[in-house]
PDB file of C-alpha atoms and ligand atoms in Angstrom:
ATOM      1  CA  MET Q 208       1.206  24.402  29.503  1.00 48.00           C
ATOM      2  CA  LEU Q 209       1.586  24.274  25.744  1.00 52.00           C
ATOM      3  CA  ASP Q 210       4.564  26.079  24.405  1.00 50.00           C
ATOM      4  CA  ASN Q 211       3.562  27.579  21.008  1.00 52.00           C
ATOM      5  CA  SER Q 212       6.824  29.420  20.363  1.00 56.00           C
ATOM      6  CA  SER Q 213       8.333  28.359  17.026  1.00 57.00           C
ATOM      7  CA  ALA Q 214      11.533  27.192  18.803  1.00 64.00           C
ATOM      8  CA  SER Q 215       9.640  24.181  20.066  1.00 89.00           C
ATOM      9  CA  LEU Q 216       8.369  23.196  16.634  1.00 96.00           C
ATOM     10  CA  ALA Q 217      10.288  20.722  14.417  1.00 97.00           C
ATOM     11  CA  PRO Q 218      11.237  21.235  10.834  1.00 98.00           C
ATOM     12  CA  ALA Q 219       9.905  18.791   8.299  1.00 98.00           C
ATOM     13  CA  VAL Q 220      10.589  17.569   4.822  1.00 98.00           C
ATOM     14  CA  PHE Q 221       7.282  16.750   3.099  1.00 99.00           C
ATOM     15  CA  LEU Q 222       7.610  14.197   0.362  1.00 99.00           C
ATOM     16  CA  ASP Q 223       5.367  13.657  -2.563  1.00 98.00           C
ATOM     17  CA  ARG Q 224       5.009   9.905  -3.171  1.00 98.00           C
ATOM     18  CA  ASP Q 225       4.629   8.845  -6.816  1.00 98.00           C
ATOM     19  CA  GLY Q 226       7.742   9.832  -8.788  1.00 98.00           C
ATOM     20  CA  VAL Q 227       9.722  10.673  -5.681  1.00 98.00           C
ATOM     21  CA  VAL Q 228       9.531   7.730  -3.220  1.00 98.00           C
ATOM     22  CA  ASN Q 229       8.265   5.094  -5.764  1.00 98.00           C
ATOM     23  CA  PRO Q 230       8.480   5.091  -9.553  1.00 98.00           C
ATOM     24  CA  MET Q 231       5.353   5.606 -11.620  1.00 97.00           C
ATOM     25  CA  VAL Q 232       4.270   2.436 -13.415  1.00 97.00           C
ATOM     26  CA  THR Q 233       2.595   1.789 -16.741  1.00 96.00           C
ATOM     27  CA  ASN Q 234      -1.098   1.174 -16.206  1.00 92.00           C
ATOM     28  CA  PRO Q 235      -1.834  -2.085 -18.156  1.00 89.00           C
ATOM     29  CA  ARG Q 236      -5.398  -0.855 -18.937  1.00 88.00           C
ATOM     30  CA  THR Q 237      -4.397   2.540 -20.403  1.00 91.00           C
ATOM     31  CA  GLY Q 238      -0.753   2.086 -21.369  1.00 94.00           C
ATOM     32  CA  LEU Q 239      -0.030   5.386 -19.606  1.00 94.00           C
ATOM     33  CA  LEU Q 240       2.216   6.129 -16.632  1.00 94.00           C
ATOM     34  CA  ASP Q 241       0.163   6.006 -13.452  1.00 96.00           C
ATOM     35  CA  SER Q 242       0.348   5.392  -9.689  1.00 97.00           C
ATOM     36  CA  PRO Q 243       0.814   1.775  -8.631  1.00 97.00           C
ATOM     37  CA  HIS Q 244      -2.564   0.212  -8.008  1.00 97.00           C
ATOM     38  CA  ARG Q 245      -1.364  -3.204  -6.902  1.00 96.00           C
ATOM     39  CA  PRO Q 246       1.197  -4.075  -4.212  1.00 97.00           C
ATOM     40  CA  GLU Q 247       3.342  -5.992  -6.696  1.00 97.00           C
ATOM     41  CA  GLU Q 248       3.665  -2.794  -8.762  1.00 97.00           C
ATOM     42  CA  ALA Q 249       5.153  -0.896  -5.808  1.00 98.00           C
ATOM     43  CA  SER Q 250       8.947  -0.378  -5.469  1.00 98.00           C
ATOM     44  CA  VAL Q 251      11.164   2.203  -3.882  1.00 98.00           C
ATOM     45  CA  LEU Q 252      13.472   4.458  -5.979  1.00 98.00           C
ATOM     46  CA  PRO Q 253      17.253   4.220  -5.322  1.00 97.00           C
ATOM     47  CA  GLY Q 254      18.534   6.315  -2.442  1.00 98.00           C
ATOM     48  CA  VAL Q 255      15.120   6.957  -0.865  1.00 98.00           C
ATOM     49  CA  PRO Q 256      15.590   5.018   2.459  1.00 98.00           C
ATOM     50  CA  GLU Q 257      19.055   6.599   2.909  1.00 98.00           C
ATOM     51  CA  SER Q 258      17.663  10.040   2.251  1.00 98.00           C
ATOM     52  CA  ILE Q 259      14.881   9.603   4.794  1.00 98.00           C
ATOM     53  CA  LEU Q 260      17.394   8.517   7.399  1.00 98.00           C
ATOM     54  CA  ALA Q 261      19.844  11.362   6.639  1.00 98.00           C
ATOM     55  CA  LEU Q 262      17.013  13.981   6.910  1.00 98.00           C
ATOM     56  CA  GLN Q 263      15.838  12.493  10.226  1.00 98.00           C
ATOM     57  CA  ARG Q 264      19.434  12.375  11.588  1.00 98.00           C
ATOM     58  CA  ALA Q 265      19.587  16.120  10.814  1.00 98.00           C
ATOM     59  CA  GLY Q 266      16.465  16.740  12.914  1.00 97.00           C
ATOM     60  CA  PHE Q 267      13.751  16.811  10.232  1.00 98.00           C
ATOM     61  CA  ARG Q 268      10.496  14.938  10.482  1.00 98.00           C
ATOM     62  CA  VAL Q 269       9.886  13.190   7.136  1.00 98.00           C
ATOM     63  CA  ILE Q 270       6.170  13.258   6.183  1.00 98.00           C
ATOM     64  CA  LEU Q 271       4.532  11.864   3.039  1.00 98.00           C
ATOM     65  CA  ALA Q 272       1.866  14.070   1.448  1.00 98.00           C
ATOM     66  CA  SER Q 273       0.270  12.426  -1.639  1.00 98.00           C
ATOM     67  CA  ASN Q 274      -2.719  12.986  -3.918  1.00 98.00           C
ATOM     68  CA  GLN Q 275      -4.201   9.558  -4.629  1.00 98.00           C
ATOM     69  CA  PRO Q 276      -7.315  10.287  -6.781  1.00 97.00           C
ATOM     70  CA  SER Q 277      -7.440   6.804  -8.460  1.00 96.00           C
ATOM     71  CA  VAL Q 278     -10.355   5.613  -6.365  1.00 96.00           C
ATOM     72  CA  ALA Q 279     -12.329   8.832  -7.052  1.00 96.00           C
ATOM     73  CA  ARG Q 280     -11.630   8.223 -10.747  1.00 96.00           C
ATOM     74  CA  GLY Q 281     -12.918   4.643 -10.591  1.00 94.00           C
ATOM     75  CA  LYS Q 282      -9.461   3.143 -11.462  1.00 94.00           C
ATOM     76  CA  CYS Q 283      -9.111   1.010  -8.271  1.00 95.00           C
ATOM     77  CA  THR Q 284     -10.434   0.487  -4.778  1.00 96.00           C
ATOM     78  CA  LEU Q 285      -9.388   2.033  -1.489  1.00 96.00           C
ATOM     79  CA  GLU Q 286      -8.422  -1.439  -0.383  1.00 97.00           C
ATOM     80  CA  GLU Q 287      -6.028  -1.812  -3.301  1.00 97.00           C
ATOM     81  CA  LEU Q 288      -4.427   1.578  -2.492  1.00 97.00           C
ATOM     82  CA  ARG Q 289      -4.051   0.469   1.168  1.00 98.00           C
ATOM     83  CA  LEU Q 290      -2.212  -2.647   0.000  1.00 98.00           C
ATOM     84  CA  VAL Q 291       0.109  -0.501  -2.158  1.00 98.00           C
ATOM     85  CA  HIS Q 292       0.709   1.817   0.853  1.00 98.00           C
ATOM     86  CA  GLU Q 293       1.503  -1.105   3.114  1.00 98.00           C
ATOM     87  CA  ARG Q 294       3.914  -2.602   0.572  1.00 98.00           C
ATOM     88  CA  LEU Q 295       5.783   0.646   0.313  1.00 98.00           C
ATOM     89  CA  ILE Q 296       6.011   0.980   4.104  1.00 98.00           C
ATOM     90  CA  GLU Q 297       7.289  -2.587   4.238  1.00 98.00           C
ATOM     91  CA  LEU Q 298       9.940  -1.980   1.552  1.00 98.00           C
ATOM     92  CA  LEU Q 299      11.125   1.152   3.415  1.00 98.00           C
ATOM     93  CA  ALA Q 300      11.218  -0.764   6.681  1.00 98.00           C
ATOM     94  CA  ASN Q 301      13.272  -3.516   5.083  1.00 98.00           C
ATOM     95  CA  ALA Q 302      15.823  -0.830   4.325  1.00 98.00           C
ATOM     96  CA  GLY Q 303      15.663   0.546   7.863  1.00 98.00           C
ATOM     97  CA  ALA Q 304      13.603   3.656   7.101  1.00 98.00           C
ATOM     98  CA  ARG Q 305      10.352   4.798   8.726  1.00 98.00           C
ATOM     99  CA  LEU Q 306       8.258   7.808   7.804  1.00 98.00           C
ATOM    100  CA  ASP Q 307       7.104  10.082  10.658  1.00 98.00           C
ATOM    101  CA  GLY Q 308       3.720  10.627   9.108  1.00 98.00           C
ATOM    102  CA  VAL Q 309       1.598   9.850   6.074  1.00 98.00           C
ATOM    103  CA  TYR Q 310      -1.156  11.945   4.564  1.00 98.00           C
ATOM    104  CA  TYR Q 311      -3.249  11.062   1.516  1.00 98.00           C
ATOM    105  CA  CYS Q 312      -5.899  13.025  -0.332  1.00 98.00           C
ATOM    106  CA  HIS Q 313      -8.326  10.680  -2.129  1.00 98.00           C
ATOM    107  CA  HIS Q 314     -10.556  13.457  -3.534  1.00 98.00           C
ATOM    108  CA  ASP Q 315     -10.916  14.630  -7.055  1.00 97.00           C
ATOM    109  CA  PRO Q 316     -13.606  17.096  -8.010  1.00 96.00           C
ATOM    110  CA  LYS Q 317     -13.513  15.673 -11.581  1.00 95.00           C
ATOM    111  CA  GLY Q 318     -13.839  12.072 -10.328  1.00 96.00           C
ATOM    112  CA  VAL Q 319     -16.721   9.681 -11.007  1.00 96.00           C
ATOM    113  CA  LEU Q 320     -17.343   8.387  -7.437  1.00 95.00           C
ATOM    114  CA  PRO Q 321     -19.772  10.845  -5.815  1.00 94.00           C
ATOM    115  CA  GLU Q 322     -18.433  10.479  -2.282  1.00 95.00           C
ATOM    116  CA  LEU Q 323     -14.893  11.425  -3.364  1.00 97.00           C
ATOM    117  CA  ALA Q 324     -15.673  13.692  -6.344  1.00 96.00           C
ATOM    118  CA  CYS Q 325     -15.871  16.861  -4.252  1.00 95.00           C
ATOM    119  CA  PRO Q 326     -13.685  19.912  -3.626  1.00 95.00           C
ATOM    120  CA  CYS Q 327     -11.484  19.640  -0.537  1.00 97.00           C
ATOM    121  CA  VAL Q 328      -8.706  21.479   1.311  1.00 97.00           C
ATOM    122  CA  CYS Q 329      -6.199  18.675   0.993  1.00 98.00           C
ATOM    123  CA  ARG Q 330      -5.734  18.048  -2.760  1.00 98.00           C
ATOM    124  CA  LYS Q 331      -2.413  19.557  -3.802  1.00 98.00           C
ATOM    125  CA  PRO Q 332      -1.730  22.325  -4.693  1.00 98.00           C
ATOM    126  CA  ALA Q 333      -3.915  23.182  -1.715  1.00 98.00           C
ATOM    127  CA  PRO Q 334      -1.803  23.153   1.442  1.00 98.00           C
ATOM    128  CA  GLY Q 335      -4.275  21.226   3.660  1.00 98.00           C
ATOM    129  CA  MET Q 336      -2.203  18.090   4.188  1.00 98.00           C
ATOM    130  CA  LEU Q 337       0.857  20.095   5.226  1.00 98.00           C
ATOM    131  CA  ARG Q 338      -1.089  22.349   7.575  1.00 98.00           C
ATOM    132  CA  ARG Q 339      -2.804  19.287   9.155  1.00 98.00           C
ATOM    133  CA  ALA Q 340       0.614  17.565   9.588  1.00 98.00           C
ATOM    134  CA  ALA Q 341       1.979  20.755  11.151  1.00 98.00           C
ATOM    135  CA  ARG Q 342      -0.823  20.747  13.703  1.00 98.00           C
ATOM    136  CA  GLU Q 343      -0.614  17.013  14.438  1.00 98.00           C
ATOM    137  CA  HIS Q 344       3.186  16.755  14.549  1.00 98.00           C
ATOM    138  CA  GLY Q 345       4.143  20.230  15.966  1.00 98.00           C
ATOM    139  CA  LEU Q 346       5.968  21.343  12.781  1.00 98.00           C
ATOM    140  CA  SER Q 347       7.278  24.740  11.811  1.00 97.00           C
ATOM    141  CA  LEU Q 348       6.177  25.247   8.196  1.00 98.00           C
ATOM    142  CA  PRO Q 349       8.586  28.199   7.468  1.00 97.00           C
ATOM    143  CA  ASP Q 350      11.471  25.904   8.504  1.00 97.00           C
ATOM    144  CA  SER Q 351      10.153  23.032   6.324  1.00 98.00           C
ATOM    145  CA  PHE Q 352      10.600  21.838   2.753  1.00 98.00           C
ATOM    146  CA  MET Q 353       8.267  20.265   0.190  1.00 98.00           C
ATOM    147  CA  VAL Q 354       9.823  17.866  -2.329  1.00 98.00           C
ATOM    148  CA  GLY Q 355       7.848  16.749  -5.372  1.00 98.00           C
ATOM    149  CA  ASP Q 356       8.172  15.889  -9.049  1.00 98.00           C
ATOM    150  CA  ARG Q 357       5.331  18.160 -10.211  1.00 97.00           C
ATOM    151  CA  GLU Q 358       4.678  21.870 -10.290  1.00 97.00           C
ATOM    152  CA  LYS Q 359       1.570  21.296  -8.114  1.00 97.00           C
ATOM    153  CA  ASP Q 360       3.855  19.955  -5.349  1.00 98.00           C
ATOM    154  CA  VAL Q 361       5.941  23.145  -5.520  1.00 98.00           C
ATOM    155  CA  GLU Q 362       2.748  25.247  -5.468  1.00 98.00           C
ATOM    156  CA  CYS Q 363       1.496  23.284  -2.437  1.00 98.00           C
ATOM    157  CA  GLY Q 364       4.757  23.882  -0.568  1.00 98.00           C
ATOM    158  CA  ARG Q 365       4.657  27.592  -1.367  1.00 98.00           C
ATOM    159  CA  ASN Q 366       1.024  27.794  -0.311  1.00 98.00           C
ATOM    160  CA  ALA Q 367       2.004  26.307   3.014  1.00 98.00           C
ATOM    161  CA  GLY Q 368       4.946  28.713   3.406  1.00 98.00           C
ATOM    162  CA  CYS Q 369       7.639  26.058   2.953  1.00 98.00           C
ATOM    163  CA  ARG Q 370      10.746  26.117   0.769  1.00 98.00           C
ATOM    164  CA  THR Q 371      10.376  23.878  -2.296  1.00 98.00           C
ATOM    165  CA  VAL Q 372      12.318  21.331  -4.274  1.00 98.00           C
ATOM    166  CA  LEU Q 373      11.536  19.666  -7.539  1.00 98.00           C
ATOM    167  CA  ALA Q 374      12.982  16.178  -7.771  1.00 98.00           C
ATOM    168  CA  ASN Q 375      12.900  13.777 -10.667  1.00 97.00           C
ATOM    169  CA  ALA Q 376      10.651  16.229 -12.579  1.00 97.00           C
ATOM    170  CA  SER Q 377       9.919  15.598 -16.266  1.00 95.00           C
ATOM    171  CA  PRO Q 378      11.267  18.313 -18.692  1.00 94.00           C
ATOM    172  CA  ARG Q 379       7.591  19.472 -19.204  1.00 93.00           C
ATOM    173  CA  GLU Q 380       7.300  20.746 -15.557  1.00 93.00           C
ATOM    174  CA  SER Q 381       7.906  24.412 -15.006  1.00 92.00           C
ATOM    175  CA  ARG Q 382      10.983  25.079 -12.894  1.00 90.00           C
ATOM    176  CA  ALA Q 383      10.134  28.672 -12.252  1.00 90.00           C
ATOM    177  CA  ALA Q 384       8.578  28.487  -8.781  1.00 92.00           C
ATOM    178  CA  ALA Q 385      10.881  25.915  -7.111  1.00 97.00           C
ATOM    179  CA  ASP Q 386      13.760  26.959  -4.921  1.00 98.00           C
ATOM    180  CA  HIS Q 387      15.814  24.017  -6.260  1.00 98.00           C
ATOM    181  CA  ASP Q 388      15.663  21.601  -9.179  1.00 97.00           C
ATOM    182  CA  ALA Q 389      17.058  18.270  -8.022  1.00 98.00           C
ATOM    183  CA  LYS Q 390      17.849  15.066  -9.924  1.00 97.00           C
ATOM    184  CA  ASP Q 391      16.176  12.813  -7.320  1.00 98.00           C
ATOM    185  CA  LEU Q 392      15.470  12.634  -3.592  1.00 98.00           C
ATOM    186  CA  ALA Q 393      19.099  12.006  -2.697  1.00 98.00           C
ATOM    187  CA  ASP Q 394      20.129  15.122  -4.615  1.00 98.00           C
ATOM    188  CA  ALA Q 395      17.229  17.061  -3.000  1.00 98.00           C
ATOM    189  CA  THR Q 396      18.425  15.848   0.440  1.00 98.00           C
ATOM    190  CA  SER Q 397      21.979  17.068  -0.136  1.00 98.00           C
ATOM    191  CA  TRP Q 398      20.608  20.491  -1.145  1.00 98.00           C
ATOM    192  CA  ILE Q 399      18.260  20.707   1.850  1.00 98.00           C
ATOM    193  CA  LEU Q 400      21.026  19.741   4.268  1.00 98.00           C
ATOM    194  CA  SER Q 401      23.193  22.555   2.810  1.00 97.00           C
ATOM    195  CA  GLN Q 402      20.582  25.236   3.382  1.00 96.00           C
ATOM    196  CA  PRO Q 403      20.269  27.581   6.356  1.00 91.00           C
ATOM    197  CA  ARG Q 404      18.050  25.911   8.995  1.00 84.00           C
ATOM    198  CA  THR Q 405      15.467  28.674   8.801  1.00 80.00           C
ATOM    199  CA  ALA Q 406      14.067  30.672   5.934  1.00 69.00           C
ATOM    200  CA  ARG Q 407      13.165  33.445   8.334  1.00 59.00           C
ATOM    201  CA  ALA Q 408      15.129  36.655   8.029  1.00 46.00           C
TER     202      ALA Q 408
HETATM  203 MG1   MG O 624       4.401  12.849  -7.949  1.00 60.03          MG
HETATM  204 ZN1   ZN O 625      -8.652  15.935  -0.467  1.00 60.03          ZN
END
């Protein structure tokens, strides 16, 4: 029999990807900061593997939840994004770290590719990826945290009922809604590990 009591559900830390796990890179075509579109552009920010391992040792599942609209916007192919993803997983594995789950949203209603240019329930700040991960991994959202470098990550976490941490956010991002403003993922991890295990009263 399935036990649906919250005691059997695991807490998670949801990680945004670009700007938190890997640095943004300069897009050679636009000169602007962008997601990596080629595997050789992918790298892992300092302290990320150690943070993933520390969170898992403390009992958290560590789940990636990332908007990746570049295909919808016609900037690269799904195959190129798959290669970037595989390279990041490989770099983490080389450092001994393994994510418990990975969720991507490839939609963008303002995109140019008709099959991906549609509204969806997964594009952050919508909470669809976190809710789906909670169902598929048996997670307790009120006991979980969302870490991201953008206000929309914080909104997504709040929409899912999680506590929220900004990490590595540019000065432009509003701090108002986040429970904590961290320098980077290592700093976010220290804060999360110092918090009460549940946000429930
Ligand atoms: Mg980001
Ligand atoms: Zn989506």
